Short mmCIF file of C-alpha atoms in Angstrom, two decimals:
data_model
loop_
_atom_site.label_atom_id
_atom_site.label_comp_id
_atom_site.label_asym_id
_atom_site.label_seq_id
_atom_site.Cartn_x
_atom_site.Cartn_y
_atom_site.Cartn_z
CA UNK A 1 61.07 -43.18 -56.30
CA UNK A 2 61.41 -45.62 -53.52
CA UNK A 3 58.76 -45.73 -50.86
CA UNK A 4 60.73 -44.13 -47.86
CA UNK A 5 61.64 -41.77 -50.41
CA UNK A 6 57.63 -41.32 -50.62
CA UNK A 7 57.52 -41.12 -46.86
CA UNK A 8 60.18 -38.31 -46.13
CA UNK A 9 58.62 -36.30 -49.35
CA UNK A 10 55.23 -36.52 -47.37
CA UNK A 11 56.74 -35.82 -43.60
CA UNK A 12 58.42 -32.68 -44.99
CA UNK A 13 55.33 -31.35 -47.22
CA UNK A 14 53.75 -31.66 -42.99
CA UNK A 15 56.21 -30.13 -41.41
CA UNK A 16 55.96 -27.24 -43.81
CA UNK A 17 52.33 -26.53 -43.59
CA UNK A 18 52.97 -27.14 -39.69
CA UNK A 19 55.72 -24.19 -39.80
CA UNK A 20 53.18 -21.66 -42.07
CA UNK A 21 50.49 -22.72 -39.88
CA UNK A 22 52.42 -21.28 -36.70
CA UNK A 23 53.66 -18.22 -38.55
CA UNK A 24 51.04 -15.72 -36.26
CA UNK A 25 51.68 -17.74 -33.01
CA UNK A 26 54.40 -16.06 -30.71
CA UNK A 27 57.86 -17.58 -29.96
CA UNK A 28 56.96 -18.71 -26.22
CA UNK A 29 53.62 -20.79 -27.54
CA UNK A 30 55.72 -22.67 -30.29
CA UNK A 31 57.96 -24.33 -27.61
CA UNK A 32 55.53 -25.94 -25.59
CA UNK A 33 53.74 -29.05 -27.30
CA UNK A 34 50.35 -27.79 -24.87
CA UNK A 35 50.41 -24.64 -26.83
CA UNK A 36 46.34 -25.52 -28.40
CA UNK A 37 45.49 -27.01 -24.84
CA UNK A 38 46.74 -23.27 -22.86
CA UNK A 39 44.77 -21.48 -24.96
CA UNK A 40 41.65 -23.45 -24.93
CA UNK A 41 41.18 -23.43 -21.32
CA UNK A 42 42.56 -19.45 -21.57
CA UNK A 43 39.43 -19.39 -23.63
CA UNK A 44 37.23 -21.55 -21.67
CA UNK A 45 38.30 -19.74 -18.05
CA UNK A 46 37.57 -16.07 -20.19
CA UNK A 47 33.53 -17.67 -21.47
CA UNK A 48 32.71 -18.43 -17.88
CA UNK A 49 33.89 -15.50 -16.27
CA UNK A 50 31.83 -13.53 -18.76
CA UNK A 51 28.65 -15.24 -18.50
CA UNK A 52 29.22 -15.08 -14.61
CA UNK A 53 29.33 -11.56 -15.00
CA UNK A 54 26.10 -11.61 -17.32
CA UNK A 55 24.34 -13.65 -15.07
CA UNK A 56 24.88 -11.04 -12.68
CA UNK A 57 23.91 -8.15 -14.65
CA UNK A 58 20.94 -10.27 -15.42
CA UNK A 59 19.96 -10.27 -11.58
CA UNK A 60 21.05 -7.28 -11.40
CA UNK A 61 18.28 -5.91 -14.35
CA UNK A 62 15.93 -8.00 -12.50
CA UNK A 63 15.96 -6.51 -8.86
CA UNK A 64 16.20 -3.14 -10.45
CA UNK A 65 12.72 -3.96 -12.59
CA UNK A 66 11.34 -5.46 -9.39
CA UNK A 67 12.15 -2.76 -7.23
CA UNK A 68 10.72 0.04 -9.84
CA UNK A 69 7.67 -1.70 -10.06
CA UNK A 70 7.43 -1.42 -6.41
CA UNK A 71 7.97 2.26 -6.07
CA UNK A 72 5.72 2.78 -8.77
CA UNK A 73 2.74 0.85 -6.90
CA UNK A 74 3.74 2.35 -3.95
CA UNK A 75 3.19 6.06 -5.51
CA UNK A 76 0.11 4.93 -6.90
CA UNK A 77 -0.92 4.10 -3.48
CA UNK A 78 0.10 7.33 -1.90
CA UNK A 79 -1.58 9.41 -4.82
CA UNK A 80 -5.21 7.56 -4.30
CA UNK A 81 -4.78 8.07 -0.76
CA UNK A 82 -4.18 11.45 -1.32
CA UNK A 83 -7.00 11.69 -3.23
CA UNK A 84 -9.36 9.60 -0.98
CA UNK A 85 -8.14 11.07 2.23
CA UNK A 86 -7.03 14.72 1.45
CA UNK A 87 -10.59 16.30 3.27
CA UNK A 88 -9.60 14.05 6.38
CA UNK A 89 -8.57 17.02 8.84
CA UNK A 90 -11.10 19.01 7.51
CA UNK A 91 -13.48 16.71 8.12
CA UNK A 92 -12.43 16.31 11.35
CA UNK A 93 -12.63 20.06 12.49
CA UNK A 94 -16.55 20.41 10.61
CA UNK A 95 -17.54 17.51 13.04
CA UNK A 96 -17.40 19.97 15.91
CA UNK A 97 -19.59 21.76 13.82
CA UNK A 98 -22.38 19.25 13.21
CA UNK A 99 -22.21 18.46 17.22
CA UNK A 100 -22.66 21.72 18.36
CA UNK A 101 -25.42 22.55 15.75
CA UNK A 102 -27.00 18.85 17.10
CA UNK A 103 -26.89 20.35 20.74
CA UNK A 104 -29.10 23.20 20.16
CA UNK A 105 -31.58 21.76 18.10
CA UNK A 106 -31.97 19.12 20.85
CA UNK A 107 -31.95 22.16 23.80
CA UNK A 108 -35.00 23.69 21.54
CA UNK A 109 -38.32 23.32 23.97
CA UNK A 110 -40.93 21.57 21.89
CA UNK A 111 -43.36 24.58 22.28
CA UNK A 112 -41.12 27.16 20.64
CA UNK A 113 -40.62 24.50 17.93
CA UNK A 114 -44.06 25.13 17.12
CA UNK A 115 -44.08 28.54 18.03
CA UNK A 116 -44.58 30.76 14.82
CA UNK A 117 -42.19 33.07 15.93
CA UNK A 118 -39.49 30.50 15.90
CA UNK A 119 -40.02 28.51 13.58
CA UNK A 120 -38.40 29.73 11.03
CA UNK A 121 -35.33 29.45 13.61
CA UNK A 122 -35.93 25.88 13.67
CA UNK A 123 -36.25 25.42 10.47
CA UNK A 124 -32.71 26.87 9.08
CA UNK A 125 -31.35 24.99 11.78
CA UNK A 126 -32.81 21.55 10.84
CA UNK A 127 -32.20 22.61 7.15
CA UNK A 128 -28.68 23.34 7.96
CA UNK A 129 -28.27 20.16 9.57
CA UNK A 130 -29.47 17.94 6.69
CA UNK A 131 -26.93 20.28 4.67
CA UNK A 132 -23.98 19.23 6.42
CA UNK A 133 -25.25 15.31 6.38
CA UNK A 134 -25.18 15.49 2.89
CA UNK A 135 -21.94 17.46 2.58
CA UNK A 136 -20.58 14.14 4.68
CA UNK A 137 -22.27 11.44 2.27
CA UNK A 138 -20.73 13.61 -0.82
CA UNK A 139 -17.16 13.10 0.71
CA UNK A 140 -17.89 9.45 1.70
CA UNK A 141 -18.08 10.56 5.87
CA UNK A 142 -21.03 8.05 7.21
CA UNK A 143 -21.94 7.86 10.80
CA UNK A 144 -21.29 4.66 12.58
CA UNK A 145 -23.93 2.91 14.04
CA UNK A 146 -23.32 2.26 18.33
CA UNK A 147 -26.93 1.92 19.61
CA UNK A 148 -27.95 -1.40 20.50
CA UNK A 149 -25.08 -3.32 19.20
CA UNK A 150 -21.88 -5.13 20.87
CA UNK A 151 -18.83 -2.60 21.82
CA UNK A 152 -16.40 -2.65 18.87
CA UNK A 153 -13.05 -0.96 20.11
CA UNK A 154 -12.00 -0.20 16.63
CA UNK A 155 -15.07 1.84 16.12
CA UNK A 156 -16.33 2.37 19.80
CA UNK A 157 -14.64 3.87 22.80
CA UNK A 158 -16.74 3.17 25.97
CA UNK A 159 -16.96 6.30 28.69
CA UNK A 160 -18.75 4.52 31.10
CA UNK A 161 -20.49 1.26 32.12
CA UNK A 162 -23.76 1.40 32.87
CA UNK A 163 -25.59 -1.75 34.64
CA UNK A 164 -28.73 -3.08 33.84
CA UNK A 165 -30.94 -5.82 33.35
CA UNK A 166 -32.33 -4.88 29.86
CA UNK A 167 -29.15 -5.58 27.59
CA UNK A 168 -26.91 -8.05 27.55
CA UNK A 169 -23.21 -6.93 29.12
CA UNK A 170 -21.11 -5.42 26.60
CA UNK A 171 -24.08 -3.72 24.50
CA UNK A 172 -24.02 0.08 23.60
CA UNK A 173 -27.07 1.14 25.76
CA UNK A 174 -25.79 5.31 25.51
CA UNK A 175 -24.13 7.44 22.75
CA UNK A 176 -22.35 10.05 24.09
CA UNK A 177 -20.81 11.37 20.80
CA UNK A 178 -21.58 10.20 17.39
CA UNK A 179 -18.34 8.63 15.57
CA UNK A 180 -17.85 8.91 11.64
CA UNK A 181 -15.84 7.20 8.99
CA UNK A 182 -13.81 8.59 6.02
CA UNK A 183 -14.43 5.57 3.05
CA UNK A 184 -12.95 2.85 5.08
CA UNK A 185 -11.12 4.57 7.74
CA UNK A 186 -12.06 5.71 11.12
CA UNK A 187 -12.32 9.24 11.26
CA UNK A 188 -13.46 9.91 14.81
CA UNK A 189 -14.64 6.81 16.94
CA UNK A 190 -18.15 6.99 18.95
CA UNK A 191 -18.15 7.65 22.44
CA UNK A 192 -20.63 5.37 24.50
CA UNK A 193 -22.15 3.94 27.14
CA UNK A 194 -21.94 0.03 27.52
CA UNK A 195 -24.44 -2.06 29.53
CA UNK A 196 -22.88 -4.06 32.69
CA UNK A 197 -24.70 -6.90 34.71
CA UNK A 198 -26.00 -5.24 37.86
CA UNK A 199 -24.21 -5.64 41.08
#
């Protein structure tokens, strides 16, 4: 066998491994010679849309974790609030209480707190009072402090200004009505006096 022979034995054994090779392929991808290059980038075009789309998703999972998490710690919030805060309104209408019981242990004479007849009148009522102050420590209601110390408008709310020469301007010199806090949270703000320079 002569070496072309060789050569056209070898191109045909090609060809026909070509032809069984394409058997699966359909008719329109055999005729063009960029039948492997179409369907790579086919291939290539379908990958990156897909991990666009699971990129997204991704993000997607993300914002959706994120924002759960922020609901969750917003409930959380809401429900120690809740908890802290619930006796706020009543709390608020017992004050009237506690004033009005102050009132008429301070309109008491001093004799007929030492009168024997009304003592025991005097007594309940001072009993009663320290009752109701530590009702307000159980529930975390504390008085705020006004006398003697600089007007703070978050806690304060001045009524009048009165002058004088013994406090600097600005100083609670009066209290008027005591104000109370709930834990950290104004419950009902003192009303005062506040010392001006005299005119």
């Amino acid at each position: 066998m002569t070496e072309n022979d060789k050569d056209t034995q070898s191109d045909a054994t090609m060809d026909a491994e070509a032809a069984k090779e394409m058997e699966g392929v359909p008719e329109e991808l055999r005729d063009t010679g960029d039948c492997a290059a179409d369907v790579a980038d086919e291939e290539a075009d379908k990958i990156a849309a897909l991990e666009a789309e699971l990129a997204e998703a991704k993000q997607q999972a993300l914002y959706a974790h994120a924002e759960t998490q922020n609901v969750r710690r917003r409930m959380e919030k809401e429900a120690q609030d809740a908890r802290n805060y619930a006796a706020t309104g009543f709390a608020r209408d017992i004050l009237s209480v506690s004033d009005n019981l102050a009132r008429a242990l301070e309109a008491i004479p001093e004799e007929l707190r030492e009168d024997e007849k009304w003592k025991g009148l005097v007594n309940g009522l001072l009993a009663t009072g320290r009752e109701l102050e530590t009702v307000f420590t159980k529930h975390n209601i504390t008085r705020i402090p006004a006398m003697h110390l600089p007007l703070d408008p978050n806690q304060h709310q001045a009524m009048v200004e009165i002058p004088t020469d013994e406090h600097e301007p600005g100083i609670v010199v009066q209290e008027m009505q005591t104000g109370y806090m709930i834990k950290d949270r104004l419950l009902r703000a003192a009303y005062v006096g506040v010392a001006k320079k005299p005119e």
